[in-house]
Coordinates of C-alpha atoms in Angstrom, one line a residue:
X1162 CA -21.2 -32.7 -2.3
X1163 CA -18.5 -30.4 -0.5
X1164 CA -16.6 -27.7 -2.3
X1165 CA -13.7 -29.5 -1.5
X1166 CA -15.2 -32.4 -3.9
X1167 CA -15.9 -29.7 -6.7
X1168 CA -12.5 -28.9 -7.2
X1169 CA -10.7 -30.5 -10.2
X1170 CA -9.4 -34.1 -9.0
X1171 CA -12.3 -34.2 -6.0
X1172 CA -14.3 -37.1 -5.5
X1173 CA -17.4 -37.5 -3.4
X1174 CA -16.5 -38.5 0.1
X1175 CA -18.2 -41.5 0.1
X1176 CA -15.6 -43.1 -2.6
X1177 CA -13.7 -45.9 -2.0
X1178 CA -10.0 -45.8 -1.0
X1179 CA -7.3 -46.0 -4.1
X1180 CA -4.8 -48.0 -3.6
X1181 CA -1.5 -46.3 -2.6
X1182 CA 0.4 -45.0 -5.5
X1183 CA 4.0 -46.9 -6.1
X1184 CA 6.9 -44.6 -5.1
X1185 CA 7.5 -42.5 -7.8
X1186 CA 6.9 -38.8 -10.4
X1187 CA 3.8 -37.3 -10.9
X1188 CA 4.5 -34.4 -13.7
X1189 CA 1.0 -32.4 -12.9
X1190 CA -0.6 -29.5 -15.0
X1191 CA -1.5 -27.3 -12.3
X1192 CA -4.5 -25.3 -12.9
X1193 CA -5.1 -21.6 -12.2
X1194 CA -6.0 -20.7 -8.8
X1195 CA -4.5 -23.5 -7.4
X1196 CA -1.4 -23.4 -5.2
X1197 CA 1.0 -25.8 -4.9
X1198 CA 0.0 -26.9 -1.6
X1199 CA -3.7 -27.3 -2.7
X1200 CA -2.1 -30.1 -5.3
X1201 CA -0.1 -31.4 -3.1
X1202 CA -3.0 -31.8 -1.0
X1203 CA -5.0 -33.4 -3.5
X1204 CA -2.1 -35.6 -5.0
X1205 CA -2.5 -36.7 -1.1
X1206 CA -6.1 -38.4 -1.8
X1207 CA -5.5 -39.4 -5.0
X1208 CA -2.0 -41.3 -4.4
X1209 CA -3.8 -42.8 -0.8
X1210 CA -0.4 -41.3 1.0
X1211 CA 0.7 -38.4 3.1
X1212 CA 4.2 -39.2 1.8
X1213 CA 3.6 -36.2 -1.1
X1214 CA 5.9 -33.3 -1.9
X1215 CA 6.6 -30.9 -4.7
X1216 CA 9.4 -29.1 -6.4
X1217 CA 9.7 -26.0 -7.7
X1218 CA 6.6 -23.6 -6.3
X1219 CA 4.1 -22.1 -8.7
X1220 CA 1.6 -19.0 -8.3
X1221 CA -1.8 -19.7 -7.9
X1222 CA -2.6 -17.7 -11.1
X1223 CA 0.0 -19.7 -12.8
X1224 CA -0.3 -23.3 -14.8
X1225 CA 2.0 -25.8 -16.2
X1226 CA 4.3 -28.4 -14.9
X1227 CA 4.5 -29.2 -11.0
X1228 CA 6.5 -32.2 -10.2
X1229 CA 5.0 -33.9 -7.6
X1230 CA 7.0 -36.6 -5.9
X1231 CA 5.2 -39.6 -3.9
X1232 CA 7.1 -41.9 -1.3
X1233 CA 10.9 -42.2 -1.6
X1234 CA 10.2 -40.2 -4.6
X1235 CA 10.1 -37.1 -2.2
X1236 CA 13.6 -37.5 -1.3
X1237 CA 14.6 -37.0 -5.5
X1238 CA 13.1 -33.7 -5.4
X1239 CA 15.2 -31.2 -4.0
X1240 CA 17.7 -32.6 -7.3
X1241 CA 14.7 -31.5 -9.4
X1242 CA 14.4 -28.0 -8.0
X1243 CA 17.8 -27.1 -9.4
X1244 CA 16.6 -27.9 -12.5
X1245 CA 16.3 -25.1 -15.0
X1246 CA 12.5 -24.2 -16.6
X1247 CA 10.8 -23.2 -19.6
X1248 CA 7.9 -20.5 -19.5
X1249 CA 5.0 -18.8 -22.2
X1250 CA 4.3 -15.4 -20.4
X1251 CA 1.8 -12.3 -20.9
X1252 CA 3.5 -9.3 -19.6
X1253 CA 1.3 -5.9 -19.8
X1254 CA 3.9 -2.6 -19.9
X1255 CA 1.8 0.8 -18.8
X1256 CA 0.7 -1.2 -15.7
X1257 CA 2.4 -1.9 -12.0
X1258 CA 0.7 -4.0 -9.3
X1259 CA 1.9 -4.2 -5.9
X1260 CA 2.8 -8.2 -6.6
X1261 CA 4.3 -7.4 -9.6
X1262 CA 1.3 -9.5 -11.5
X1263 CA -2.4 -9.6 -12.5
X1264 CA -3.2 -10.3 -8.8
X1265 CA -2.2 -7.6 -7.3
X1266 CA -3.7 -3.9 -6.1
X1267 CA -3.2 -1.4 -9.3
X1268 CA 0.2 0.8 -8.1
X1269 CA -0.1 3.2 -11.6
X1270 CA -0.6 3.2 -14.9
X1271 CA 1.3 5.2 -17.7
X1272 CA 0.4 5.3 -21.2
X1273 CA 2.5 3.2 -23.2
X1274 CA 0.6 3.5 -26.5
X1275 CA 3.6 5.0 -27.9
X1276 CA 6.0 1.7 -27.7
X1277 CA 6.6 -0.2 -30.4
X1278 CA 8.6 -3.7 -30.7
X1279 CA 11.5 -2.2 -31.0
X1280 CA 11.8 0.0 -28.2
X1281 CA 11.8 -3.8 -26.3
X1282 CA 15.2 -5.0 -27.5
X1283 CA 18.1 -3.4 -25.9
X1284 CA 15.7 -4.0 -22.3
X1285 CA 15.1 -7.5 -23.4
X1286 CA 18.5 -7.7 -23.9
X1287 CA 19.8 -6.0 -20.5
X1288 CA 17.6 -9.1 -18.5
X1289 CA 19.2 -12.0 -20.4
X1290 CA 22.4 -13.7 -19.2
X1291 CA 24.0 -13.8 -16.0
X1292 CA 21.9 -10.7 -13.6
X1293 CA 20.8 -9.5 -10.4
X1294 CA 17.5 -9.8 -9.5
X1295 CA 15.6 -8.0 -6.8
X1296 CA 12.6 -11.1 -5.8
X1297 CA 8.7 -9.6 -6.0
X1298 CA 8.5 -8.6 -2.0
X1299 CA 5.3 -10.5 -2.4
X1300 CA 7.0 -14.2 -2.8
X1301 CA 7.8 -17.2 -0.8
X1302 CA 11.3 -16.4 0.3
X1303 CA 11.8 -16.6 4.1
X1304 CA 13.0 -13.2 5.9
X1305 CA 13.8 -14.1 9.4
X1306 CA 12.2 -17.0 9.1
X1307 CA 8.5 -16.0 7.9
X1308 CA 7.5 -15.5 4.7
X1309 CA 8.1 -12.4 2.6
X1310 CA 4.5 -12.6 1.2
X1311 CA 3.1 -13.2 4.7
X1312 CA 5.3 -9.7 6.3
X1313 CA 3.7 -8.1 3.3
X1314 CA 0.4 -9.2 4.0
X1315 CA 0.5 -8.0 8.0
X1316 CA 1.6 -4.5 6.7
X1317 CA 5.1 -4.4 7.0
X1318 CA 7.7 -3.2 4.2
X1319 CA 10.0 -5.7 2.8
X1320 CA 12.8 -4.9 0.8
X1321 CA 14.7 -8.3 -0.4
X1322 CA 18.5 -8.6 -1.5
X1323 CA 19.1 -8.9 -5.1
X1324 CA 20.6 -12.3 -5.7
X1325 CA 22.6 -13.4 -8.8
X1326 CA 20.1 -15.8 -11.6
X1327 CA 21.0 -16.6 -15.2
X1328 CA 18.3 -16.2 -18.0
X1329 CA 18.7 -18.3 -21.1
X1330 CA 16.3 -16.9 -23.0
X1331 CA 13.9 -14.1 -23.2
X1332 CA 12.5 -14.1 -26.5
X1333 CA 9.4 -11.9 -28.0
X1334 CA 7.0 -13.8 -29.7
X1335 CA 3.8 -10.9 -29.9
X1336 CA 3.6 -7.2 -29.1
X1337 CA 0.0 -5.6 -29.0
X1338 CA -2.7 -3.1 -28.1
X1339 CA -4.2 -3.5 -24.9
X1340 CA -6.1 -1.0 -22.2
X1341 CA -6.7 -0.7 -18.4
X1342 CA -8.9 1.1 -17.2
X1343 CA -8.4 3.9 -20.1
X1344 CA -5.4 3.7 -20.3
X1345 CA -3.3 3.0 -23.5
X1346 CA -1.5 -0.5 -22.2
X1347 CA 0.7 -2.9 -24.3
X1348 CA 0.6 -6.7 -23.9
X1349 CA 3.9 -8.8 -24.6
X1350 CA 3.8 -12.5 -25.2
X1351 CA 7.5 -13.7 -23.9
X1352 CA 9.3 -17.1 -23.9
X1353 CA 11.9 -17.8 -21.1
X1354 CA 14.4 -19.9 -20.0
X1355 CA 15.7 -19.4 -16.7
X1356 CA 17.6 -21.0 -14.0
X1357 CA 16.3 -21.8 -10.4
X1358 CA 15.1 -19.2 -8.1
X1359 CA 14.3 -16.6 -11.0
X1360 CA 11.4 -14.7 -10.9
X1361 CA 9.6 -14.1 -14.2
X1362 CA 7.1 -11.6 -12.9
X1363 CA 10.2 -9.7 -11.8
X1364 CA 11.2 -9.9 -15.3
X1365 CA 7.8 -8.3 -16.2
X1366 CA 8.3 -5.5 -13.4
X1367 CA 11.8 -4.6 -14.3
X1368 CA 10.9 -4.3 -18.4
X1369 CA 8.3 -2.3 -17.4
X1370 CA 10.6 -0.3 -14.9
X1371 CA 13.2 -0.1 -17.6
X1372 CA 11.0 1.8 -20.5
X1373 CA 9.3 4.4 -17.7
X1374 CA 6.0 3.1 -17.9
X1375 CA 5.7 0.0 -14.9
X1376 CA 5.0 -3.5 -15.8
X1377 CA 3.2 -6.6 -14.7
X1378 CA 2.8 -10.3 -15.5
X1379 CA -1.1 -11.1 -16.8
X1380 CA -0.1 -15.3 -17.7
X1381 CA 2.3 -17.4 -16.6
X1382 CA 2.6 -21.1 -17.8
X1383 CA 5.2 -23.1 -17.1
X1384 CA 6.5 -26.1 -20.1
X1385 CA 9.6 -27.5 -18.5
X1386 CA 11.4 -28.3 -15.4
X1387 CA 14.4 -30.0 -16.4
X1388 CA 13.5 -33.0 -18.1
X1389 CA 9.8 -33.0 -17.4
X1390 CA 7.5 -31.3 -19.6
X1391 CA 3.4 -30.8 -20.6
X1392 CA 4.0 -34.1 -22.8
X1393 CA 4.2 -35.8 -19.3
X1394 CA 1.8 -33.6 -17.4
X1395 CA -1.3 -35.1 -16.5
X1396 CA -4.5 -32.7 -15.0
X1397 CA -5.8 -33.4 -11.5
X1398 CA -9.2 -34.5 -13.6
X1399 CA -6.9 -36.5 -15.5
X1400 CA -5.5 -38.4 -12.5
X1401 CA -8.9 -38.9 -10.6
X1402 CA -10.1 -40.5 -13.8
X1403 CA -8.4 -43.3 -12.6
X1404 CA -10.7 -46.2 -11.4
X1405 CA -11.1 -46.2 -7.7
X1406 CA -9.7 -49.4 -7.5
X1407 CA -6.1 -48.8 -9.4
X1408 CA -3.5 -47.1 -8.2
X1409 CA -2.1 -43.6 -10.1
X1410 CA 0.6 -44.3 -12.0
X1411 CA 4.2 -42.9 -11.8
X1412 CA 7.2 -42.4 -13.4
X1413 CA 9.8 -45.1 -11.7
X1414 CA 12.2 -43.7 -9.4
X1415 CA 14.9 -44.2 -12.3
X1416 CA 13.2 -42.8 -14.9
X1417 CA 12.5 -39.5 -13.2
X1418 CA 15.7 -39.6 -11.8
X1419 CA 17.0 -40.0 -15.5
X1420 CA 15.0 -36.6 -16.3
X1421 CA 17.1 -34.4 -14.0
X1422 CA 20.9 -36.2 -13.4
X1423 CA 23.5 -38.1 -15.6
X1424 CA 23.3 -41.7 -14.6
X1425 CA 25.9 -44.3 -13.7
X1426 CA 25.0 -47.9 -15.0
X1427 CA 26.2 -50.0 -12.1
X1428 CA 27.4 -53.5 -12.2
X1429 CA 25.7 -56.0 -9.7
X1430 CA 28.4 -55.5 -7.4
X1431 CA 28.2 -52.1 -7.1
X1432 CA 24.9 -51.7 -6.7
X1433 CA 25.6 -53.8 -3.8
X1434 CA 28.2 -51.8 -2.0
X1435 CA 25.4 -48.3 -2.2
X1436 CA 23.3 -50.3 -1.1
X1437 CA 24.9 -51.1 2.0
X1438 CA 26.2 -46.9 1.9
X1439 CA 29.7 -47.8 1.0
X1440 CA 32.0 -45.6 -1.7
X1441 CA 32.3 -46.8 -5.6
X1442 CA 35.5 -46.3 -8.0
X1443 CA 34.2 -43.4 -10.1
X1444 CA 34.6 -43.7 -14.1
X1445 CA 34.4 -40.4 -16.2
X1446 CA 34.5 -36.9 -15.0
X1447 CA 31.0 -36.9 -13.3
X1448 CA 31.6 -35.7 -10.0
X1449 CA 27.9 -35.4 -8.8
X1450 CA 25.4 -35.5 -8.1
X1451 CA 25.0 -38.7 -10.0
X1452 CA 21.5 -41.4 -10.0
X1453 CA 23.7 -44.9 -9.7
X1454 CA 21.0 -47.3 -11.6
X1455 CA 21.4 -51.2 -10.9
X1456 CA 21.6 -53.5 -13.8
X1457 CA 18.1 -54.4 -13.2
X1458 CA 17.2 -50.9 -13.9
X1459 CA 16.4 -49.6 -10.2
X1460 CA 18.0 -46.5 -8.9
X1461 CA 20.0 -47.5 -6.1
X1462 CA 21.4 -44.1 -5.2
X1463 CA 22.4 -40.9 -6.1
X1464 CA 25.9 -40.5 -5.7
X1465 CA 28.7 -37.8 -5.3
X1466 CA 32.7 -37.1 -5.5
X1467 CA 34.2 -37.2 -2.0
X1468 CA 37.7 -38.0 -1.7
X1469 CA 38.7 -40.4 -4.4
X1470 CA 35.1 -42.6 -4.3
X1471 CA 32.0 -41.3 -5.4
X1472 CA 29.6 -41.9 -2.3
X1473 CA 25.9 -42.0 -1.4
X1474 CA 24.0 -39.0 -0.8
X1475 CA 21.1 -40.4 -0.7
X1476 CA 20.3 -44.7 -0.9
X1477 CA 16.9 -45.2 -2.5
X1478 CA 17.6 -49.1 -2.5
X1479 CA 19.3 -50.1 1.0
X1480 CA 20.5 -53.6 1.8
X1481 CA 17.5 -55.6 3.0

């Protein structure tokens, strides 16, 4: 059997075809060591379609939710990355990496046997709300058009632009004892909520930075992107579980697009004007973007202000 058959969600290669997956949400718990693109990869077999995207990237050493979008699904997705996201985090103070988490090359240790809880608060405090962040040079962010992780990688120094993030919450649930390599280390079990585009092994870096003794992310689990949480997730194990000759199922277009936007309930003859791309009256305040469900519960659209209609940004139901 190859390696590739192994891996959680493989299969041998001799299996039968599943039938293709029905355009929807997968809401995956990606496991550790895994990136994205590896699930997307295998979401590719499993769903019998190269028509397979993701929102929101995760570190390999990460888990949690990945939304994975199949079909015209893929198109709903860059509405999901927005969303904001729940994660349970290990941060180790006494200890900077190079990547700013447990997979990166020791930079130093400093004892920090002397911290206690409280000596966390007012830094805690100082990374919640509205702040800069400087992104882990080590990351996925493009710098002239390649990679930062991938500069870092071929030697060069990259220093990236702090960019404006909100953090909801960043809450202490544990503080204790740990070592490395001698060294008196302290481990920090943190809860956060945090908008798009924020970095929580940043987080973990700057706390560290903050009380003079370097810091690092050790676990990282994500619980939420917007509406989508572990209650949905499925494992890749999970999902090849499925008999070879039934399709994986989905969330419906609607219901996922339910999860991250307000919805407009169309009458039949709206639905029929998006369909065709033309503008609807718009009722309420909701300027967009907006998922425009049909009376018979199918997303036609999703929909935004422009002018005085609200308009198709993108038709998911188009006039046959």
């Amino acid at each position: 059997m190859s390696a590739d058959a192994r891996r959680p969600g493989g299969r041998p290669p001799s299996a039968p075809r599943r039938p293709t997956a029905a355009d929807g949400v997968l809401v995956v718990d990606k496991p550790a060591g895994w990136t994205s693109h590896d699930v997307v990869a295998r979401v590719r077999r499993l769903a019998s379609t190269r028509k397979v995207g993701h929102a929101g990237t995760l570190d390999p050493m990460a888990t949690g939710v990945l939304v994975v979008g199949i079909g015209r699904a893929t198109r709903l997705l860059t509405f999901v990355t927005g969303a904001d996201k729940d994660y349970a985090a290990t941060v180790r103070l006494g200890v900077a990496t190079t990547t700013d988490d447990a997979e990166g090359e020791v930079l130093a240790r400093s004892d920090a046997g002397h911290l206690v809880r409280g000596d966390l608060d007012t830094h805690v405090a100082a990374l919640t709300g509205d702040i800069l962040q400087v992104p882990s040079a080590v990351s996925a962010i493009k710098v002239d058009g390649q990679r930062a992780y991938a500069r870092v990688r071929a030697g060069e120094d990259v220093e990236l632009a702090a960019r404006p993030v909100r953090v909801t919450r960043l809450e202490v649930l544990d503080v204790r004892p740990a070592s490395s390599d001698g060294v008196a280390a302290l481990d920090v079990d943190v809860e956060v909520t945090c908008s798009s585009g924020t970095y929580v092994r940043a987080l973990a870096r700057d706390l560290g930075a903050a009380l003079g003794v370097g810091g690092h992310l050790t676990a990282l689990r994500r619980s939420r992107v917007g509406g989508f949480g572990l209650a949905q997730a499925r494992t890749l194990d999970e999902l090849a579980a499925t008999p070879d000759d039934v399709a994986v199922t989905v969330l419906p277009l609607a219901e996922a697009a339910r999860a991250v936007l307000p919805v407009r309930e169309l009458s039949e003859a709206e639905a029929r004007a998006l369909s065709y791309g033309q503008g609807i009256d718009p009722v309420g305040g909701s300027a967009g973007p907006v998922a425009a469900v049909g009376p018979d519960g199918v997303l036609v659209a999703v929909v935004e202000a422009r002018g005085a209609r609200l308009r198709p940004t993108v038709v998911f139901a188009p006039a046959s």
